[in-house]
Amino acid sequence: MTPVPRVAPCSGPALLSYGFRPFFLAGALFAGLAVLVWMPVYEGRIAIDTVFAPVDWHAHELLFGYVAAAVTGFLLTAIPNWTGRLPLAGPPLLVLVLVWLAGRIVVSFGGALGWAVVAVIDVAFLLLVLAAAGREVIAGKNWRNLRVLVIVAVFAAADVVVHVEAQVRGEAVLGRRLALAAIVMLIVLIGGRIVPSFTRNWLVKANPGRLPAPFGRLDAGAIGLSVPALAAWLVAPDGWVTAVLLGLAGAVQAVRLARWAGDRTGRDALVMILHLGYAFIPLGFLLLAAAARWSVVPEAAGIHAWSVGAVGVMTLAVMTRATRGHTGRALEAPPSTRAVYGAVVVATGLRILAALLPDMASPLLWAAALAWVAAFWGFGAVYGPMLLRPRLGKE
């Protein structure tokens, strides 16, 4: 069979030759900036002209600013592999980037525009991403991955809910939860593919022996249990039923992760970080299960196990691996990459501790924020040149 070319001819800058390039770079730089700005906003030292309350702005920009960029970069890179079709590049890709950037500007500085105008500009990005991704998946008859787009559609719907709820109720609690739940399910689904797959590939070559268990009933059960657990958390975050469902989902997810032979990957940080990132999925379920019944465990601990840990660690793990692979670099983690991983893991631990130790919240929050900025701006410093330059060797 003749290999299908995966890179379209692009006479413009290398940054616009593949979807992962602009969205991984811009997303990472924005992730650091948004948190650096958030801390003085949180402490009341500065104010921004946004239609959102401060906490909603913070959550919105990390979810629909950074995470949306990272997910888009992943989708625009993965879909050509799923379908065999050429990737989005050049002017169409530039349009997507500019719409994403416009959303960041109006959400943070567009208070005078009114919430409806801000919402239309902001939500337009995810709708365009869905349209572009859906066209490719349907044209390539890649029906299996339509479920991924369904989750992205739920994520886009959550953005609408956030805007409307913030306007009607003054705080977008349900919308924030729905967005985070959608991203957790995306990690459960996509992570459940790539973590054991990349682990198996590395172990076969570098450390023969026990391999990750193949997808089976336990994996299907872990996915199936996560849906009602997240649904219960959305509508009734307190109560025994929610606690039981979250606890069961967390336990089964932990067993699922243990079957992927992550304990055998210590020699390759590029693989091991995937296991560590996924570990925050069961931890988040278990912390939220405890928070549903015992006030000694605040809900914020579980939320940030997901939003900082699972999201932050997994996205950086995928972005570093994809960037290296698609720019012709060896799939290995040099010291600079390991430092990026260490910083985001430290940020996660400190942020969870800040929720558990409210008397020490301020210094812990600042330390977590600085570690987060170090991780994402560190990614920009190390991987930015790779993303801006053409692929090494022949495309």
mmCIF file of C-alpha atoms in Angstrom:
data_model
loop_
_atom_site.group_PDB
_atom_site.id
_atom_site.type_symbol
_atom_site.label_atom_id
_atom_site.label_comp_id
_atom_site.label_asym_id
_atom_site.label_seq_id
_atom_site.Cartn_x
_atom_site.Cartn_y
_atom_site.Cartn_z
ATOM 1 C CA MET A 1 0.000 0.000 0.000
ATOM 2 C CA THR A 2 1.223 3.504 -0.841
ATOM 3 C CA PRO A 3 1.663 5.570 2.342
ATOM 4 C CA VAL A 4 -0.760 8.477 2.606
ATOM 5 C CA PRO A 5 1.084 11.826 2.883
ATOM 6 C CA ARG A 6 0.296 13.472 6.208
ATOM 7 C CA VAL A 7 1.676 16.952 5.555
ATOM 8 C CA ALA A 8 0.173 19.287 2.987
ATOM 9 C CA PRO A 9 2.514 21.549 1.001
ATOM 10 C CA CYS A 10 2.770 24.824 2.917
ATOM 11 C CA SER A 11 4.736 27.784 1.538
ATOM 12 C CA GLY A 12 4.148 29.909 4.620
ATOM 13 C CA PRO A 13 5.842 29.823 8.025
ATOM 14 C CA ALA A 14 6.491 26.468 9.674
ATOM 15 C CA LEU A 15 4.259 27.554 12.562
ATOM 16 C CA LEU A 16 1.214 27.187 10.300
ATOM 17 C CA SER A 17 2.214 23.878 8.707
ATOM 18 C CA TYR A 18 0.477 21.700 11.313
ATOM 19 C CA GLY A 19 -2.163 22.322 13.973
ATOM 20 C CA PHE A 20 -0.055 21.335 16.957
ATOM 21 C CA ARG A 21 2.513 24.042 16.268
ATOM 22 C CA PRO A 22 0.576 27.278 16.919
ATOM 23 C CA PHE A 23 -1.843 25.862 19.472
ATOM 24 C CA PHE A 24 0.721 24.092 21.650
ATOM 25 C CA LEU A 25 2.973 27.153 21.697
ATOM 26 C CA ALA A 26 0.297 29.823 22.141
ATOM 27 C CA GLY A 27 -1.617 27.664 24.623
ATOM 28 C CA ALA A 28 1.417 27.049 26.822
ATOM 29 C CA LEU A 29 2.445 30.715 26.856
ATOM 30 C CA PHE A 30 -1.118 31.730 27.664
ATOM 31 C CA ALA A 31 -1.411 29.128 30.452
ATOM 32 C CA GLY A 32 1.534 30.695 32.236
ATOM 33 C CA LEU A 33 0.348 34.259 31.660
ATOM 34 C CA ALA A 34 -3.220 33.567 32.824
ATOM 35 C CA VAL A 35 -2.048 32.143 36.160
ATOM 36 C CA LEU A 36 0.537 34.877 36.653
ATOM 37 C CA VAL A 37 -2.209 37.486 36.216
ATOM 38 C CA TRP A 38 -4.678 35.498 38.324
ATOM 39 C CA MET A 39 -2.764 35.722 41.593
ATOM 40 C CA PRO A 40 -2.879 39.548 41.933
ATOM 41 C CA VAL A 41 -6.491 39.476 40.676
ATOM 42 C CA TYR A 42 -7.309 36.873 43.354
ATOM 43 C CA GLU A 43 -5.708 39.026 46.031
ATOM 44 C CA GLY A 44 -7.570 42.132 44.849
ATOM 45 C CA ARG A 45 -4.453 44.024 43.783
ATOM 46 C CA ILE A 46 -5.537 44.465 40.182
ATOM 47 C CA ALA A 47 -8.818 44.256 38.270
ATOM 48 C CA ILE A 48 -9.521 43.269 34.683
ATOM 49 C CA ASP A 49 -12.358 44.472 32.450
ATOM 50 C CA THR A 50 -14.168 41.151 32.088
ATOM 51 C CA VAL A 51 -17.834 40.166 32.032
ATOM 52 C CA PHE A 52 -17.036 37.374 34.506
ATOM 53 C CA ALA A 53 -16.552 37.297 38.247
ATOM 54 C CA PRO A 54 -12.838 36.790 39.028
ATOM 55 C CA VAL A 55 -13.096 33.063 39.833
ATOM 56 C CA ASP A 56 -15.144 32.432 36.701
ATOM 57 C CA TRP A 57 -12.577 34.304 34.600
ATOM 58 C CA HIS A 58 -9.768 32.223 36.067
ATOM 59 C CA ALA A 59 -11.540 28.925 35.457
ATOM 60 C CA HIS A 60 -12.817 29.955 32.037
ATOM 61 C CA GLU A 61 -9.457 31.012 30.680
ATOM 62 C CA LEU A 62 -7.662 27.886 31.850
ATOM 63 C CA LEU A 63 -10.420 25.619 30.512
ATOM 64 C CA PHE A 64 -11.580 27.424 27.370
ATOM 65 C CA GLY A 65 -8.349 29.318 26.791
ATOM 66 C CA TYR A 66 -5.490 26.940 27.511
ATOM 67 C CA VAL A 67 -7.216 23.532 27.480
ATOM 68 C CA ALA A 68 -9.202 24.378 24.347
ATOM 69 C CA ALA A 69 -5.927 25.276 22.593
ATOM 70 C CA ALA A 70 -4.215 22.074 23.736
ATOM 71 C CA VAL A 71 -7.174 19.906 22.708
ATOM 72 C CA THR A 72 -7.345 21.639 19.322
ATOM 73 C CA GLY A 73 -3.641 21.083 18.732
ATOM 74 C CA PHE A 74 -4.070 17.429 19.617
ATOM 75 C CA LEU A 75 -7.148 16.949 17.415
ATOM 76 C CA LEU A 76 -5.647 18.681 14.381
ATOM 77 C CA THR A 77 -2.614 16.406 14.728
ATOM 78 C CA ALA A 78 -4.402 13.152 15.520
ATOM 79 C CA ILE A 79 -7.223 13.371 12.986
ATOM 80 C CA PRO A 80 -4.930 13.070 9.932
ATOM 81 C CA ASN A 81 -3.569 9.862 11.494
ATOM 82 C CA TRP A 82 -7.103 8.624 12.155
ATOM 83 C CA THR A 83 -8.421 9.435 8.677
ATOM 84 C CA GLY A 84 -5.406 9.398 6.350
ATOM 85 C CA ARG A 85 -6.372 12.884 5.160
ATOM 86 C CA LEU A 86 -4.145 15.931 5.021
ATOM 87 C CA PRO A 87 -3.963 18.195 8.099
ATOM 88 C CA LEU A 88 -5.360 21.681 8.358
ATOM 89 C CA ALA A 89 -2.585 24.156 7.477
ATOM 90 C CA GLY A 90 -1.894 27.621 6.133
ATOM 91 C CA PRO A 91 -4.639 30.297 6.024
ATOM 92 C CA PRO A 92 -7.452 28.074 7.442
ATOM 93 C CA LEU A 93 -5.245 27.255 10.425
ATOM 94 C CA LEU A 94 -4.381 30.929 10.836
ATOM 95 C CA VAL A 95 -8.093 31.774 10.964
ATOM 96 C CA LEU A 96 -8.581 29.325 13.833
ATOM 97 C CA VAL A 97 -5.631 30.786 15.719
ATOM 98 C CA LEU A 98 -6.910 34.345 15.284
ATOM 99 C CA VAL A 99 -10.414 33.397 16.457
ATOM 100 C CA TRP A 100 -8.911 31.731 19.543
ATOM 101 C CA LEU A 101 -6.841 34.851 20.219
ATOM 102 C CA ALA A 102 -9.882 37.101 19.747
ATOM 103 C CA GLY A 103 -11.699 35.061 22.376
ATOM 104 C CA ARG A 104 -8.901 35.569 24.866
ATOM 105 C CA ILE A 105 -8.896 39.320 24.261
ATOM 106 C CA VAL A 106 -12.644 39.900 24.568
ATOM 107 C CA VAL A 107 -13.063 37.615 27.586
ATOM 108 C CA SER A 108 -10.358 39.460 29.515
ATOM 109 C CA PHE A 109 -10.796 43.026 28.246
ATOM 110 C CA GLY A 110 -14.216 43.187 26.588
ATOM 111 C CA GLY A 111 -16.439 44.126 29.488
ATOM 112 C CA ALA A 112 -17.720 47.165 27.595
ATOM 113 C CA LEU A 113 -18.873 44.943 24.705
ATOM 114 C CA GLY A 114 -21.507 43.179 26.794
ATOM 115 C CA TRP A 115 -21.711 39.515 27.697
ATOM 116 C CA ALA A 116 -23.602 38.406 24.549
ATOM 117 C CA VAL A 117 -20.990 39.783 22.135
ATOM 118 C CA VAL A 118 -18.187 38.324 24.239
ATOM 119 C CA ALA A 119 -19.951 34.947 24.304
ATOM 120 C CA VAL A 120 -20.443 34.829 20.527
ATOM 121 C CA ILE A 121 -16.789 35.633 19.806
ATOM 122 C CA ASP A 122 -15.518 33.222 22.452
ATOM 123 C CA VAL A 123 -17.768 30.250 21.614
ATOM 124 C CA ALA A 124 -17.112 30.673 17.877
ATOM 125 C CA PHE A 125 -13.682 29.102 18.283
ATOM 126 C CA LEU A 126 -14.851 25.721 19.551
ATOM 127 C CA LEU A 127 -17.676 25.667 17.012
ATOM 128 C CA LEU A 128 -15.157 26.183 14.205
ATOM 129 C CA VAL A 129 -12.932 23.456 15.647
ATOM 130 C CA LEU A 130 -15.885 21.072 15.781
ATOM 131 C CA ALA A 131 -16.841 21.913 12.211
ATOM 132 C CA ALA A 132 -13.312 21.365 10.909
ATOM 133 C CA ALA A 133 -12.755 18.175 12.897
ATOM 134 C CA GLY A 134 -16.193 16.784 12.124
ATOM 135 C CA ARG A 135 -15.739 17.354 8.397
ATOM 136 C CA GLU A 136 -12.474 15.400 8.423
ATOM 137 C CA VAL A 137 -13.775 12.531 10.547
ATOM 138 C CA ILE A 138 -16.904 12.164 8.407
ATOM 139 C CA ALA A 139 -15.019 12.514 5.122
ATOM 140 C CA GLY A 140 -12.551 9.889 6.299
ATOM 141 C CA LYS A 141 -15.426 7.651 7.521
ATOM 142 C CA ASN A 142 -13.631 7.359 10.849
ATOM 143 C CA TRP A 143 -16.829 6.667 12.786
ATOM 144 C CA ARG A 144 -15.053 5.278 15.841
ATOM 145 C CA ASN A 145 -13.683 8.698 16.752
ATOM 146 C CA LEU A 146 -16.988 10.513 16.528
ATOM 147 C CA ARG A 147 -17.317 9.808 20.255
ATOM 148 C CA VAL A 148 -14.310 12.060 20.837
ATOM 149 C CA LEU A 149 -16.054 14.868 18.981
ATOM 150 C CA VAL A 150 -19.208 14.280 21.042
ATOM 151 C CA ILE A 151 -17.193 15.030 24.177
ATOM 152 C CA VAL A 152 -15.704 18.122 22.536
ATOM 153 C CA ALA A 153 -19.263 19.186 21.660
ATOM 154 C CA VAL A 154 -20.222 18.841 25.339
ATOM 155 C CA PHE A 155 -17.182 20.956 26.178
ATOM 156 C CA ALA A 156 -18.348 23.620 23.712
ATOM 157 C CA ALA A 157 -21.853 23.490 25.193
ATOM 158 C CA ALA A 158 -20.298 24.033 28.624
ATOM 159 C CA ASP A 159 -18.755 27.240 27.328
ATOM 160 C CA VAL A 160 -22.229 28.472 26.395
ATOM 161 C CA VAL A 161 -23.523 27.461 29.835
ATOM 162 C CA VAL A 162 -20.699 29.355 31.543
ATOM 163 C CA HIS A 163 -21.530 32.575 29.704
ATOM 164 C CA VAL A 164 -25.286 32.350 30.286
ATOM 165 C CA GLU A 165 -25.018 31.157 33.887
ATOM 166 C CA ALA A 166 -22.509 33.877 34.770
ATOM 167 C CA GLN A 167 -24.910 36.482 33.419
ATOM 168 C CA VAL A 168 -28.076 35.045 35.010
ATOM 169 C CA ARG A 169 -26.750 33.806 38.345
ATOM 170 C CA GLY A 170 -23.574 35.826 38.758
ATOM 171 C CA GLU A 171 -21.444 32.680 39.069
ATOM 172 C CA ALA A 172 -20.989 29.803 36.615
ATOM 173 C CA VAL A 173 -20.673 26.834 38.977
ATOM 174 C CA LEU A 174 -22.534 24.303 36.815
ATOM 175 C CA GLY A 175 -20.822 25.423 33.617
ATOM 176 C CA ARG A 176 -17.366 25.114 35.178
ATOM 177 C CA ARG A 177 -18.156 21.630 36.438
ATOM 178 C CA LEU A 178 -19.575 20.533 33.088
ATOM 179 C CA ALA A 179 -16.455 21.749 31.273
ATOM 180 C CA LEU A 180 -14.130 19.984 33.703
ATOM 181 C CA ALA A 181 -16.204 16.791 33.539
ATOM 182 C CA ALA A 182 -15.973 16.814 29.727
ATOM 183 C CA ILE A 183 -12.185 17.181 29.854
ATOM 184 C CA VAL A 184 -11.900 14.410 32.447
ATOM 185 C CA MET A 185 -13.875 12.112 30.144
ATOM 186 C CA LEU A 186 -11.658 13.096 27.221
ATOM 187 C CA ILE A 187 -8.576 12.128 29.238
ATOM 188 C CA VAL A 188 -10.249 8.882 30.325
ATOM 189 C CA LEU A 189 -11.043 8.030 26.708
ATOM 190 C CA ILE A 190 -7.915 9.257 24.898
ATOM 191 C CA GLY A 191 -5.566 8.540 27.799
ATOM 192 C CA GLY A 192 -6.955 5.028 27.920
ATOM 193 C CA ARG A 193 -5.660 4.561 24.389
ATOM 194 C CA ILE A 194 -2.333 6.334 24.344
ATOM 195 C CA VAL A 195 -0.947 5.508 27.803
ATOM 196 C CA PRO A 196 -0.998 1.696 27.421
ATOM 197 C CA SER A 197 -0.131 1.939 23.710
ATOM 198 C CA PHE A 198 2.978 4.100 24.152
ATOM 199 C CA THR A 199 3.941 2.054 27.212
ATOM 200 C CA ARG A 200 3.682 -1.196 25.265
ATOM 201 C CA ASN A 201 5.740 0.204 22.385
ATOM 202 C CA TRP A 202 8.530 1.320 24.706
ATOM 203 C CA LEU A 203 8.566 -1.829 26.837
ATOM 204 C CA VAL A 204 8.766 -4.131 23.819
ATOM 205 C CA LYS A 205 11.879 -2.286 22.634
ATOM 206 C CA ALA A 206 13.612 -1.314 25.864
ATOM 207 C CA ASN A 207 12.364 -3.412 28.782
ATOM 208 C CA PRO A 208 10.880 -6.782 27.722
ATOM 209 C CA GLY A 209 8.622 -8.463 30.226
ATOM 210 C CA ARG A 210 5.178 -7.670 31.615
ATOM 211 C CA LEU A 211 3.167 -5.506 29.234
ATOM 212 C CA PRO A 212 0.051 -3.366 29.752
ATOM 213 C CA ALA A 213 -3.149 -5.376 29.877
ATOM 214 C CA PRO A 214 -5.216 -5.098 26.681
ATOM 215 C CA PHE A 215 -8.491 -3.200 26.684
ATOM 216 C CA GLY A 216 -11.118 -5.331 28.376
ATOM 217 C CA ARG A 217 -14.190 -5.325 30.564
ATOM 218 C CA LEU A 218 -12.466 -3.490 33.387
ATOM 219 C CA ASP A 219 -11.554 -0.627 31.055
ATOM 220 C CA ALA A 220 -15.100 -0.476 29.724
ATOM 221 C CA GLY A 221 -16.381 -0.539 33.305
ATOM 222 C CA ALA A 222 -14.051 2.296 34.314
ATOM 223 C CA ILE A 223 -15.351 4.431 31.448
ATOM 224 C CA GLY A 224 -18.947 3.436 32.152
ATOM 225 C CA LEU A 225 -18.718 4.193 35.875
ATOM 226 C CA SER A 226 -17.115 7.576 35.272
ATOM 227 C CA VAL A 227 -20.122 8.906 33.362
ATOM 228 C CA PRO A 228 -22.777 8.534 36.120
ATOM 229 C CA ALA A 229 -20.239 9.563 38.761
ATOM 230 C CA LEU A 230 -19.525 12.812 36.929
ATOM 231 C CA ALA A 231 -23.241 13.342 36.252
ATOM 232 C CA ALA A 232 -24.007 12.948 39.965
ATOM 233 C CA TRP A 233 -21.233 15.398 40.834
ATOM 234 C CA LEU A 234 -22.692 17.911 38.379
ATOM 235 C CA VAL A 235 -26.209 17.938 39.795
ATOM 236 C CA ALA A 236 -25.689 16.913 43.441
ATOM 237 C CA PRO A 237 -22.053 17.255 44.559
ATOM 238 C CA ASP A 238 -22.972 16.446 48.174
ATOM 239 C CA GLY A 239 -24.596 13.226 49.331
ATOM 240 C CA TRP A 240 -24.033 9.523 49.789
ATOM 241 C CA VAL A 241 -25.048 8.498 46.288
ATOM 242 C CA THR A 242 -22.572 10.899 44.713
ATOM 243 C CA ALA A 243 -19.866 9.868 47.174
ATOM 244 C CA VAL A 244 -20.371 6.177 46.400
ATOM 245 C CA LEU A 245 -20.375 6.685 42.633
ATOM 246 C CA LEU A 246 -17.280 8.901 42.739
ATOM 247 C CA GLY A 247 -15.505 6.464 45.072
ATOM 248 C CA LEU A 248 -16.299 3.468 42.851
ATOM 249 C CA ALA A 249 -15.184 5.315 39.736
ATOM 250 C CA GLY A 250 -11.946 6.362 41.420
ATOM 251 C CA ALA A 251 -11.181 2.858 42.650
ATOM 252 C CA VAL A 252 -11.795 1.251 39.260
ATOM 253 C CA GLN A 253 -9.772 3.942 37.494
ATOM 254 C CA ALA A 254 -6.885 3.269 39.895
ATOM 255 C CA VAL A 255 -7.022 -0.456 39.123
ATOM 256 C CA ARG A 256 -7.184 0.341 35.412
ATOM 257 C CA LEU A 257 -4.049 2.462 35.663
ATOM 258 C CA ALA A 258 -2.220 -0.217 37.676
ATOM 259 C CA ARG A 259 -2.773 -2.714 34.831
ATOM 260 C CA TRP A 260 -0.780 -0.542 32.392
ATOM 261 C CA ALA A 261 2.652 -1.511 33.805
ATOM 262 C CA GLY A 262 3.626 2.045 34.650
ATOM 263 C CA ASP A 263 5.944 0.774 37.387
ATOM 264 C CA ARG A 264 8.214 -0.591 34.644
ATOM 265 C CA THR A 265 8.676 2.745 32.830
ATOM 266 C CA GLY A 266 11.007 4.533 35.253
ATOM 267 C CA ARG A 267 13.843 4.673 32.708
ATOM 268 C CA ASP A 268 11.805 6.766 30.245
ATOM 269 C CA ALA A 269 10.318 9.970 31.621
ATOM 270 C CA LEU A 270 8.437 10.536 28.354
ATOM 271 C CA VAL A 271 6.369 7.416 29.083
ATOM 272 C CA MET A 272 6.320 7.562 32.868
ATOM 273 C CA ILE A 273 4.836 11.077 32.899
ATOM 274 C CA LEU A 274 1.758 9.765 31.073
ATOM 275 C CA HIS A 275 1.088 7.352 33.935
ATOM 276 C CA LEU A 276 1.691 10.050 36.522
ATOM 277 C CA GLY A 277 -0.669 12.427 34.750
ATOM 278 C CA TYR A 278 -3.403 9.822 34.484
ATOM 279 C CA ALA A 279 -3.001 9.010 38.195
ATOM 280 C CA PHE A 280 -4.637 12.349 39.023
ATOM 281 C CA ILE A 281 -7.865 11.059 37.442
ATOM 282 C CA PRO A 282 -8.560 8.445 40.166
ATOM 283 C CA LEU A 283 -7.142 10.786 42.813
ATOM 284 C CA GLY A 284 -9.614 13.492 41.789
ATOM 285 C CA PHE A 285 -12.521 11.053 41.934
ATOM 286 C CA LEU A 286 -11.499 9.863 45.406
ATOM 287 C CA LEU A 287 -10.934 13.370 46.798
ATOM 288 C CA LEU A 288 -14.319 14.498 45.503
ATOM 289 C CA ALA A 289 -15.921 11.371 46.968
ATOM 290 C CA ALA A 290 -14.491 12.318 50.352
ATOM 291 C CA ALA A 291 -15.556 15.957 49.909
ATOM 292 C CA ALA A 292 -19.125 14.828 49.165
ATOM 293 C CA ARG A 293 -19.452 13.495 52.727
ATOM 294 C CA TRP A 294 -16.731 15.030 54.914
ATOM 295 C CA SER A 295 -16.082 18.762 55.115
ATOM 296 C CA VAL A 296 -12.510 18.123 56.228
ATOM 297 C CA VAL A 297 -11.722 17.429 52.553
ATOM 298 C CA PRO A 298 -12.626 20.524 50.502
ATOM 299 C CA GLU A 299 -14.046 20.094 47.014
ATOM 300 C CA ALA A 300 -11.264 22.329 45.695
ATOM 301 C CA ALA A 301 -8.716 19.579 46.418
ATOM 302 C CA GLY A 302 -10.429 17.179 44.017
ATOM 303 C CA ILE A 303 -11.159 19.850 41.427
ATOM 304 C CA HIS A 304 -7.510 20.877 41.293
ATOM 305 C CA ALA A 305 -6.299 17.279 41.241
ATOM 306 C CA TRP A 306 -8.116 17.193 37.903
ATOM 307 C CA SER A 307 -7.654 20.735 36.602
ATOM 308 C CA VAL A 308 -3.994 21.188 37.568
ATOM 309 C CA GLY A 309 -2.860 17.567 37.845
ATOM 310 C CA ALA A 310 -4.677 15.480 35.248
ATOM 311 C CA VAL A 311 -5.088 18.358 32.793
ATOM 312 C CA GLY A 312 -1.765 20.108 33.339
ATOM 313 C CA VAL A 313 0.427 17.014 33.500
ATOM 314 C CA MET A 314 -1.324 15.074 30.723
ATOM 315 C CA THR A 315 -1.390 17.989 28.294
ATOM 316 C CA LEU A 316 2.297 18.736 28.827
ATOM 317 C CA ALA A 317 3.099 15.038 28.468
ATOM 318 C CA VAL A 318 1.235 14.860 25.156
ATOM 319 C CA MET A 319 2.539 18.204 23.876
ATOM 320 C CA THR A 320 6.178 17.342 24.536
ATOM 321 C CA ARG A 321 5.857 13.891 22.969
ATOM 322 C CA ALA A 322 3.896 15.079 19.930
ATOM 323 C CA THR A 323 6.233 18.010 19.341
ATOM 324 C CA ARG A 324 9.321 15.838 19.453
ATOM 325 C CA GLY A 325 7.827 13.166 17.217
ATOM 326 C CA HIS A 326 6.321 15.486 14.622
ATOM 327 C CA THR A 327 9.379 17.728 14.349
ATOM 328 C CA GLY A 328 11.768 14.836 13.790
ATOM 329 C CA ARG A 329 13.320 14.687 17.260
ATOM 330 C CA ALA A 330 14.074 11.530 19.198
ATOM 331 C CA LEU A 331 11.332 10.351 21.547
ATOM 332 C CA GLU A 332 13.274 10.992 24.722
ATOM 333 C CA ALA A 333 13.096 13.403 27.644
ATOM 334 C CA PRO A 334 16.297 15.438 28.105
ATOM 335 C CA PRO A 335 16.922 17.236 31.421
ATOM 336 C CA SER A 336 15.051 20.356 30.276
ATOM 337 C CA THR A 337 11.931 18.314 29.550
ATOM 338 C CA ARG A 338 12.190 16.483 32.860
ATOM 339 C CA ALA A 339 12.425 19.877 34.587
ATOM 340 C CA VAL A 340 9.167 20.922 32.886
ATOM 341 C CA TYR A 341 7.519 17.718 34.120
ATOM 342 C CA GLY A 342 8.858 18.227 37.629
ATOM 343 C CA ALA A 343 7.554 21.795 37.768
ATOM 344 C CA VAL A 344 3.984 20.903 36.794
ATOM 345 C CA VAL A 345 3.901 17.971 39.246
ATOM 346 C CA VAL A 346 5.139 20.278 42.018
ATOM 347 C CA ALA A 347 2.488 22.841 41.047
ATOM 348 C CA THR A 348 -0.187 20.167 41.373
ATOM 349 C CA GLY A 349 0.973 19.001 44.776
ATOM 350 C CA LEU A 350 1.186 22.533 46.122
ATOM 351 C CA ARG A 351 -2.245 23.475 44.766
ATOM 352 C CA ILE A 352 -3.881 20.457 46.389
ATOM 353 C CA LEU A 353 -2.091 21.245 49.655
ATOM 354 C CA ALA A 354 -3.340 24.838 49.476
ATOM 355 C CA ALA A 355 -6.903 23.488 49.432
ATOM 356 C CA LEU A 356 -6.236 21.058 52.297
ATOM 357 C CA LEU A 357 -4.326 23.578 54.447
ATOM 358 C CA PRO A 358 -6.308 26.847 54.280
ATOM 359 C CA ASP A 359 -4.180 28.512 56.977
ATOM 360 C CA MET A 360 -1.184 28.261 54.636
ATOM 361 C CA ALA A 361 -3.141 28.900 51.454
ATOM 362 C CA SER A 362 -1.504 32.169 50.379
ATOM 363 C CA PRO A 363 2.162 31.058 50.239
ATOM 364 C CA LEU A 364 1.168 27.663 48.841
ATOM 365 C CA LEU A 365 -0.933 29.273 46.115
ATOM 366 C CA TRP A 366 1.908 31.576 45.109
ATOM 367 C CA ALA A 367 4.378 28.682 45.070
ATOM 368 C CA ALA A 368 1.970 26.584 43.003
ATOM 369 C CA ALA A 369 1.413 29.464 40.580
ATOM 370 C CA LEU A 370 5.135 30.048 40.090
ATOM 371 C CA ALA A 371 5.758 26.338 39.541
ATOM 372 C CA TRP A 372 2.919 26.263 36.988
ATOM 373 C CA VAL A 373 4.376 29.280 35.159
ATOM 374 C CA ALA A 374 7.816 27.660 35.200
ATOM 375 C CA ALA A 375 6.372 24.494 33.653
ATOM 376 C CA PHE A 376 4.460 26.145 30.809
ATOM 377 C CA TRP A 377 6.883 28.932 30.024
ATOM 378 C CA GLY A 378 9.620 26.336 30.329
ATOM 379 C CA PHE A 379 7.812 24.335 27.641
ATOM 380 C CA GLY A 380 7.672 27.488 25.527
ATOM 381 C CA ALA A 381 11.400 28.135 25.953
ATOM 382 C CA VAL A 382 12.459 24.545 25.207
ATOM 383 C CA TYR A 383 9.895 23.567 22.574
ATOM 384 C CA GLY A 384 9.111 26.957 21.040
ATOM 385 C CA PRO A 385 12.118 26.832 18.682
ATOM 386 C CA MET A 386 11.073 23.341 17.541
ATOM 387 C CA LEU A 387 7.536 24.541 16.861
ATOM 388 C CA LEU A 388 8.695 27.629 14.957
ATOM 389 C CA ARG A 389 11.175 25.838 12.684
ATOM 390 C CA PRO A 390 10.596 23.280 9.910
ATOM 391 C CA ARG A 391 10.725 19.596 10.729
ATOM 392 C CA LEU A 392 14.208 18.068 10.859
ATOM 393 C CA GLY A 393 14.873 15.985 7.777
ATOM 394 C CA LYS A 394 12.286 15.220 5.129
ATOM 395 C CA GLU A 395 8.596 15.823 5.886
#
